[in-house]
Amino acid sequence: MNLSCWRRWAPAACAFALQAFTAEAPAQEAAAQLPHPRASRLLADDPPLVIDGRLDDAGWRHAPVHDAFVQYLPVDRLPAPLRTTVQVLVDEHAITFGIRAYDPQPELIRAPLLRRDQVRRDQDFVSVMLDAAGTRRSAQFVRVNAAGVVADGMYIAETDTEDFAPDFEVDAAVHREVDGYSVEIRMPLLGLRYPYEGGAPWRMMVGRSVPREASMLLLSAPLTKDALNFIAELQPVDGLEDVTERVRERSFLTVRPELTMRSTRGSEPADRTSVGAEIKWRPRADWVFDATLNPDFSQVELDVPQLAGNTRFALSVEEKRPFFLESTDVLDLPLASFYSRSVTDPRWGLRATWRGAQADATGLSLNDDGGGLVLRPGAYGTGVALQDQRSQATLLRARVHGEALSAGGLVSVRRYEAARENRVAGADLLWRRTAEEQLRLRALGSQTTALFDAEGAPSAGAREDGRYLWAAWARRVPGWNLNAEAAEISPRFRNDNGFVEQAGVRSLQAEAIRRFGEVALPGINLYEFEAYLWAQQRTALADPREGIADGELVSRRLHPGLWWSAAYNTEASVEWRAHTERVKPVSAGGQAHRTNALALTYGVNPAPWFTRFTAELEWGQRIDVEADRVGRGAVWLLEAKLRGSLPNGWGVESEQRAEQGFVRGPDGRRALTDTALQWLAVLHLDARDSVRAVWQRHRIDRVADDAAGLAAARERDTVGSLVAQHRIGLGRVFSVGMSRQRPGVTAPKDTEVFVKAAFALEL
């Protein structure tokens, strides 16, 4: 491996990181220990709760009031400046949270009508994080803003990330008070996942967002910014033990049939009607079975367009299809191990998930009609093959858990016609050495007999084997975050059920972040201020078939920078990017190009109606990948999110996003310009009915260059849709609309009119 760059960086990097252990930690108060919340049983003579947000039902009168909240943002370890209370009621069917948010200035409460899962910190909201397994490895969360809009999902401790994709059956309502607002959140017990026996006490944390100038986040748990993840301090909920034991035997079966009718006019006119169904069966608390039959995912919300005209590697997109989102915390795999979007058009699918006190497991298998791409990763780019054959995608995943150690394994198989297949097996380990430090390890091996040529046709050849090794270390102490990763992916590693954009490389990266906390500057108070240094080097592994030598430099990157946050949810950064990159092997004439660029980011919540403005700019030298040369250029992004209400109470959303990257040629003209545009508008008639319009365009322009042997090129992809939707919870949805797409400059427009209906039946 070429280590010359690391020798140059090592003195500065080591001196920077050494301060983590030699500098004195800033003087801070220890977080106060807060009392645990306690649940109360709904008494036999109490009438059933009416979920209207008012907290005036008889059950709330005897439920204990928990009001011990602390501030987490903008500055942690401070008493909560506004009073918030939470009560917990439980009966045979559900756990219900009653939350009262007191506010001396109720006229400042931000309560817009929005789409589901769009509740962010630019709004007043309350949230509940509930860990029914009691392990603090994951938590189901629900946010409800002051207008009653719901956002929900799963929080994963290992990666400290929140995933809004999963949706749950949640009943929530809000009532505005003269001194704030109150919220009721009802979560059915049958919709929660927990061990049948031997589980730990349930844990929870309640949060409250107050988006004033200081943009406060208040919590019912003593969480600090030194914690490794956001759910590290979830507190036990007392009073639930007997209830969970009584309902653990109960089962439910839900069938959700759907009917889709569409008429398409354009390149391939057709009228089609399809009937499908999703089935969910929970025989008891620790098991859940899912099935999907002929699902129609065509009306899932459009993916945000991405710049793709000057990159060597494939780009991933977020999963939004319901079948794949059950128990994502049990699956808990990076994209390299499992990427559900690799299943393009499933005819049917089955899945089983089990959750025990010290172990969990899931297995799924789907029959895919094809129509997607098979990735063929290399050291210098991602090759793709069209894949129109039917295949079977199968994944088995299991883990065991200890107090500080979790170990897991997986088996992944993609079987095509003629008994050709791609098989992957592996193991992973998570070791939480202390509350401030964790180590993650992952190893995968692959065997592939399913070979394709560039047109997607089966290709003859010997079996290809590969390996994927990865390790990550993280440590967080007062004032410092330290992270390091190492990976080695062999040239023939492939996972057709995963997302592997690069193979045949060895990668090392490290990051040191110095957190200074609150800093007062002339004219501005920074709530958080950080200085950081990030470095990465990737070298090639020997690949004689492709003419690649061992240790050949692929890329080297150094990013020193500053980041800070301030009033109105302001976040900004300035970063210097020094890169050395090669876009093709040395044997093919690939040169190591050095580039320098300045990167700036800025985001703010300017006003209640202008909820977010984001700007990003990278300016300096860029590599023109196709021409294999360096030129001046930039990448910029502008995004604006607007919210409002009409006099009749209807809500409106408008989101605009524009992104462009360009690089200039030797003559100073733009040699390549890549542009992605999106406009999304939603009219909310009420919490159930909405009309959504989306328009997107992706455009690539290449100027002819005789010296580089490149012809002029123009690519266009334009799509628009208009959808009216009536939704009641998750089970009943009726949609009608139309979409129009033009996939190229000269291609005909395809117009589709559709009607889709789905409803849930509990048997």
Coordinates of N, CA and C in Angstrom, one line a residue, residues 116-261:
R116 N -47.5 12.7 6.4 CA -47.0 11.9 7.5 C -45.5 11.8 7.4
D117 N -44.8 11.7 8.5 CA -43.4 11.6 8.6 C -42.6 12.9 8.3
Q118 N -43.3 14.0 8.2 CA -42.6 15.3 7.9 C -42.6 16.2 9.2
V119 N -42.7 15.6 10.4 CA -42.7 16.3 11.6 C -41.2 16.5 12.0
R120 N -40.7 17.8 11.9 CA -39.3 18.1 12.1 C -39.2 19.1 13.2
R121 N -37.9 19.5 13.5 CA -37.7 20.5 14.6 C -38.1 21.9 14.2
D122 N -38.6 22.2 13.1 CA -39.1 23.5 12.8 C -40.6 23.6 13.3
Q123 N -41.1 22.6 13.9 CA -42.5 22.6 14.4 C -42.5 22.3 15.9
D124 N -43.6 22.8 16.6 CA -43.9 22.3 17.9 C -44.4 20.9 17.9
F125 N -43.7 20.0 18.6 CA -44.2 18.6 18.6 C -43.8 18.0 20.0
V126 N -44.5 16.8 20.3 CA -44.1 16.0 21.4 C -43.8 14.6 20.7
S127 N -42.9 13.9 21.4 CA -42.5 12.6 20.9 C -42.4 11.5 22.0
V128 N -42.6 10.3 21.6 CA -42.5 9.2 22.6 C -41.5 8.2 21.9
M129 N -40.5 7.8 22.6 CA -39.6 6.7 22.2 C -39.9 5.5 23.2
L130 N -40.3 4.4 22.6 CA -40.7 3.2 23.4 C -39.8 2.0 23.0
D131 N -39.1 1.4 23.9 CA -38.3 0.2 23.7 C -39.0 -0.9 24.5
A132 N -39.9 -1.7 23.8 CA -40.6 -2.7 24.4 C -39.7 -3.9 24.8
A133 N -38.6 -4.0 24.1 CA -37.6 -5.1 24.5 C -36.8 -4.7 25.7
G134 N -36.7 -3.4 26.0 CA -36.0 -3.0 27.2 C -34.5 -3.1 27.2
T135 N -33.9 -3.2 26.0 CA -32.5 -3.4 25.8 C -31.7 -2.1 25.5
R136 N -32.4 -1.1 25.0 CA -31.8 0.2 24.5 C -31.0 -0.1 23.3
R137 N -31.3 -1.1 22.6 CA -30.6 -1.3 21.3 C -31.4 -0.7 20.1
S138 N -32.7 -0.5 20.3 CA -33.6 0.1 19.4 C -34.9 0.6 20.1
A139 N -35.6 1.5 19.4 CA -36.8 2.0 20.0 C -37.7 2.5 18.9
Q140 N -39.0 2.2 19.1 CA -40.1 2.7 18.2 C -40.4 4.1 18.6
F141 N -40.5 5.1 17.7 CA -40.8 6.4 18.1 C -42.0 6.9 17.3
V142 N -42.7 7.9 18.0 CA -43.8 8.5 17.4 C -43.7 10.0 17.7
R143 N -43.8 10.8 16.7 CA -43.9 12.3 16.9 C -45.3 12.8 16.5
V144 N -45.8 13.7 17.2 CA -47.1 14.3 16.9 C -46.9 15.8 17.0
N145 N -47.1 16.6 15.9 CA -47.0 18.0 16.0 C -48.3 18.6 16.6
A146 N -48.3 19.9 16.8 CA -49.4 20.6 17.4 C -50.6 20.7 16.6
A147 N -50.5 20.2 15.3 CA -51.7 20.1 14.4 C -52.2 18.7 14.4
G148 N -51.6 17.7 15.0 CA -52.0 16.3 15.0 C -51.3 15.5 13.9
V149 N -50.4 16.0 13.2 CA -49.7 15.2 12.2 C -48.7 14.3 12.8
V150 N -48.7 13.0 12.3 CA -47.9 12.0 12.9 C -46.6 11.7 12.1
A151 N -45.5 11.5 12.8 CA -44.3 10.9 12.2 C -43.8 9.8 13.0
D152 N -43.4 8.7 12.5 CA -43.0 7.5 13.3 C -41.9 6.7 12.6
G153 N -41.3 5.8 13.3 CA -40.2 5.0 12.7 C -39.5 4.3 13.8
M154 N -38.3 3.9 13.5 CA -37.4 3.1 14.4 C -36.1 3.9 14.6
Y155 N -35.6 3.9 15.8 CA -34.3 4.4 16.1 C -33.3 3.3 16.4
I156 N -32.2 3.2 15.8 CA -31.2 2.2 16.0 C -30.0 2.7 16.7
A157 N -29.7 2.1 17.8 CA -28.6 2.6 18.7 C -27.2 2.3 18.1
E158 N -27.0 1.2 17.4 CA -25.7 0.8 16.9 C -25.2 1.9 16.0
T159 N -26.0 2.4 15.1 CA -25.6 3.5 14.2 C -26.1 4.9 14.5
D160 N -26.8 5.0 15.6 CA -27.3 6.3 16.1 C -28.1 7.0 15.0
T161 N -29.0 6.3 14.4 CA -29.8 6.8 13.3 C -31.3 6.6 13.5
E162 N -32.1 7.5 13.0 CA -33.5 7.3 13.0 C -34.0 7.1 11.6
D163 N -35.0 6.1 11.5 CA -35.5 5.7 10.2 C -37.0 5.9 10.2
F164 N -37.4 6.9 9.4 CA -38.8 7.2 9.3 C -39.6 6.3 8.4
A165 N -39.0 5.4 7.7 CA -39.6 4.5 6.7 C -40.7 3.6 7.3
P166 N -40.5 2.9 8.5 CA -41.5 2.1 9.0 C -42.7 2.9 9.5
D167 N -43.9 2.4 9.3 CA -45.1 3.1 9.8 C -45.9 2.1 10.7
F168 N -46.5 2.7 11.8 CA -47.2 1.8 12.7 C -48.6 2.3 12.9
E169 N -49.4 1.4 13.4 CA -50.8 1.8 13.7 C -50.8 2.6 15.0
V170 N -50.9 3.9 14.8 CA -50.9 4.9 15.9 C -52.1 5.8 15.8
D171 N -52.8 5.9 17.0 CA -54.0 6.9 17.0 C -53.5 8.1 17.8
A172 N -53.6 9.2 17.3 CA -53.1 10.4 18.0 C -54.1 11.6 17.7
A173 N -54.2 12.5 18.7 CA -55.0 13.7 18.6 C -54.4 14.8 19.5
V174 N -54.7 16.0 19.1 CA -54.1 17.2 19.7 C -55.3 18.1 20.1
H175 N -55.2 18.8 21.2 CA -56.2 19.8 21.6 C -55.4 21.1 22.0
R176 N -55.7 22.2 21.4 CA -55.1 23.5 21.7 C -55.7 24.0 23.0
E177 N -54.8 24.4 23.9 CA -55.3 25.0 25.2 C -54.9 26.5 25.2
V178 N -55.4 27.2 26.1 CA -55.1 28.7 26.2 C -53.7 28.9 26.7
D179 N -53.1 27.9 27.3 CA -51.7 28.0 27.7 C -50.8 26.9 27.1
G180 N -51.1 26.5 25.9 CA -50.3 25.4 25.3 C -51.1 24.5 24.5
Y181 N -50.8 23.2 24.6 CA -51.6 22.2 23.9 C -51.4 20.8 24.6
S182 N -52.3 19.9 24.4 CA -52.3 18.6 25.0 C -52.4 17.6 23.9
V183 N -51.8 16.4 24.1 CA -51.7 15.4 23.1 C -52.0 14.0 23.7
E184 N -52.8 13.2 23.0 CA -53.0 11.8 23.3 C -52.4 10.9 22.2
I185 N -51.6 9.9 22.6 CA -51.0 9.0 21.6 C -51.3 7.6 22.1
R186 N -52.1 6.9 21.3 CA -52.5 5.5 21.6 C -51.7 4.5 20.7
M187 N -51.0 3.6 21.3 CA -50.2 2.6 20.6 C -50.8 1.2 21.0
P188 N -51.4 0.5 20.0 CA -52.0 -0.8 20.4 C -50.8 -1.8 20.8
L189 N -51.1 -2.6 21.9 CA -50.1 -3.5 22.4 C -49.8 -4.6 21.4
L190 N -50.8 -5.0 20.6 CA -50.6 -6.0 19.6 C -49.6 -5.5 18.4
G191 N -49.4 -4.2 18.3 CA -48.5 -3.7 17.3 C -47.1 -3.6 17.8
L192 N -46.9 -3.8 19.1 CA -45.5 -3.7 19.6 C -44.8 -5.1 19.6
R193 N -43.5 -5.1 19.5 CA -42.7 -6.3 19.4 C -41.9 -6.4 20.7
Y194 N -42.0 -7.6 21.4 CA -41.2 -7.8 22.6 C -41.1 -9.3 22.8
P195 N -40.1 -9.7 23.6 CA -40.0 -11.1 23.9 C -41.2 -11.7 24.6
Y196 N -41.4 -13.0 24.4 CA -42.5 -13.7 25.0 C -42.3 -13.9 26.5
E197 N -41.0 -14.1 26.9 CA -40.7 -14.3 28.3 C -39.2 -13.9 28.5
G198 N -39.0 -13.5 29.8 CA -37.6 -13.1 30.1 C -37.1 -11.8 29.7
G199 N -38.0 -11.0 29.1 CA -37.6 -9.7 28.6 C -37.3 -8.7 29.8
A200 N -36.6 -7.6 29.4 CA -36.3 -6.6 30.4 C -37.5 -5.6 30.5
P201 N -37.6 -4.8 31.6 CA -38.7 -3.8 31.7 C -38.7 -2.9 30.4
W202 N -39.9 -2.5 30.0 CA -40.0 -1.6 28.9 C -39.4 -0.3 29.3
R203 N -38.8 0.4 28.3 CA -38.2 1.7 28.6 C -38.7 2.8 27.6
M204 N -38.7 4.0 28.1 CA -39.3 5.1 27.3 C -38.6 6.4 27.5
M205 N -38.8 7.3 26.6 CA -38.4 8.7 26.8 C -39.3 9.6 26.0
V206 N -39.8 10.7 26.7 CA -40.7 11.6 26.0 C -39.9 12.9 25.7
G207 N -40.1 13.4 24.5 CA -39.4 14.7 24.1 C -40.4 15.7 23.7
R208 N -40.0 16.9 23.7 CA -40.8 18.1 23.3 C -39.9 19.1 22.5
S209 N -40.4 19.4 21.3 CA -39.7 20.4 20.5 C -40.4 21.8 20.6
V210 N -39.6 22.8 20.8 CA -40.1 24.2 20.9 C -39.2 25.1 20.0
P211 N -39.7 25.3 18.8 CA -38.9 25.9 17.7 C -39.0 27.5 17.8
R212 N -38.5 28.0 18.9 CA -38.4 29.5 19.0 C -37.0 29.8 18.5
E213 N -36.5 31.0 18.9 CA -35.2 31.4 18.5 C -34.1 30.4 18.9
A214 N -34.3 29.8 20.1 CA -33.3 28.9 20.6 C -33.5 27.5 20.2
S215 N -34.7 27.2 19.6 CA -35.0 25.8 19.1 C -34.7 24.7 20.1
M216 N -35.5 24.7 21.2 CA -35.2 23.8 22.3 C -35.7 22.4 22.0
L217 N -35.1 21.4 22.6 CA -35.6 20.1 22.7 C -35.4 19.6 24.1
L218 N -36.6 19.3 24.7 CA -36.7 18.9 26.1 C -36.9 17.4 26.2
L219 N -36.3 16.8 27.2 CA -36.4 15.3 27.3 C -36.8 14.9 28.7
S220 N -37.4 13.7 28.9 CA -37.7 13.2 30.2 C -36.7 12.3 30.7
A221 N -35.5 12.2 30.0 CA -34.4 11.3 30.5 C -33.2 12.2 30.5
P222 N -32.2 11.8 31.4 CA -31.0 12.6 31.5 C -29.9 12.4 30.5
L223 N -30.3 12.6 29.2 CA -29.4 12.4 28.1 C -28.5 13.6 27.9
T224 N -27.2 13.3 27.6 CA -26.2 14.3 27.4 C -25.6 14.1 26.0
K225 N -25.0 15.1 25.4 CA -24.3 15.0 24.1 C -23.1 14.1 24.1
D226 N -22.6 13.7 25.3 CA -21.5 12.8 25.4 C -21.9 11.3 25.2
A227 N -23.2 11.0 25.1 CA -23.7 9.7 24.9 C -23.4 9.2 23.5
L228 N -23.2 7.9 23.4 CA -22.9 7.3 22.1 C -24.1 7.4 21.1
N229 N -25.3 7.4 21.7 CA -26.5 7.4 20.8 C -27.7 8.1 21.6
F230 N -28.7 8.4 20.8 CA -29.8 9.2 21.4 C -30.7 8.4 22.3
I231 N -30.7 7.1 22.3 CA -31.5 6.3 23.2 C -30.7 5.7 24.3
A232 N -29.6 6.2 24.6 CA -28.7 5.6 25.6 C -29.3 5.7 27.0
E233 N -30.2 6.6 27.3 CA -30.7 6.9 28.6 C -32.2 6.6 28.8
L234 N -32.8 5.8 27.9 CA -34.2 5.4 28.0 C -34.4 4.9 29.5
Q235 N -35.6 5.3 30.1 CA -35.8 4.9 31.5 C -36.9 3.8 31.5
P236 N -36.8 3.0 32.5 CA -37.8 1.9 32.7 C -39.2 2.6 33.0
V237 N -40.2 1.9 32.5 CA -41.6 2.3 32.8 C -42.2 1.4 33.8
D238 N -42.4 1.9 35.0 CA -42.9 1.0 36.1 C -44.4 0.8 35.9
G239 N -44.9 -0.3 36.4 CA -46.4 -0.6 36.3 C -46.9 -1.3 35.1
L240 N -46.0 -1.9 34.3 CA -46.5 -2.5 33.1 C -46.4 -4.0 33.1
E241 N -45.7 -4.6 34.2 CA -45.3 -6.0 34.1 C -46.5 -6.9 33.9
D242 N -47.6 -6.8 34.7 CA -48.7 -7.7 34.6 C -49.5 -7.6 33.3
V243 N -49.5 -6.4 32.7 CA -50.3 -6.2 31.5 C -49.6 -6.9 30.3
T244 N -48.3 -6.7 30.2 CA -47.6 -7.3 29.1 C -47.6 -8.8 29.2
E245 N -47.7 -9.4 30.4 CA -47.8 -10.9 30.5 C -49.1 -11.4 30.0
R246 N -50.2 -10.6 30.3 CA -51.5 -11.0 29.9 C -51.8 -11.0 28.4
V247 N -51.2 -10.0 27.7 CA -51.4 -9.9 26.3 C -50.4 -10.5 25.4
R248 N -49.4 -11.2 26.0 CA -48.4 -11.8 25.2 C -48.9 -13.0 24.4
E249 N -50.0 -13.6 24.9 CA -50.5 -14.8 24.2 C -51.5 -14.4 23.1
R250 N -51.9 -13.2 23.0 CA -53.0 -12.8 22.1 C -52.4 -12.8 20.7
S251 N -53.2 -13.1 19.7 CA -52.8 -13.1 18.3 C -53.7 -12.2 17.5
F252 N -53.2 -11.8 16.4 CA -54.1 -11.0 15.4 C -53.7 -11.4 14.0
L253 N -54.6 -11.3 13.1 CA -54.4 -11.5 11.7 C -55.0 -10.4 11.0
T254 N -54.2 -9.7 10.1 CA -54.7 -8.6 9.3 C -54.5 -8.9 7.9
V255 N -55.5 -8.8 7.1 CA -55.4 -8.9 5.6 C -55.7 -7.6 5.0
R256 N -54.8 -7.1 4.1 CA -55.0 -5.8 3.5 C -55.0 -6.0 2.0
P257 N -56.2 -6.3 1.4 CA -56.3 -6.4 0.0 C -56.2 -5.0 -0.7
E258 N -55.7 -5.0 -1.9 CA -55.6 -3.8 -2.7 C -55.9 -4.0 -4.1
L259 N -56.5 -3.0 -4.7 CA -57.0 -3.1 -6.1 C -56.4 -1.9 -6.8
T260 N -55.7 -2.1 -8.0 CA -55.1 -1.0 -8.8 C -55.6 -1.2 -10.2
M261 N -56.1 -0.1 -10.7 CA -56.5 0.0 -12.1 C -55.8 1.1 -12.8

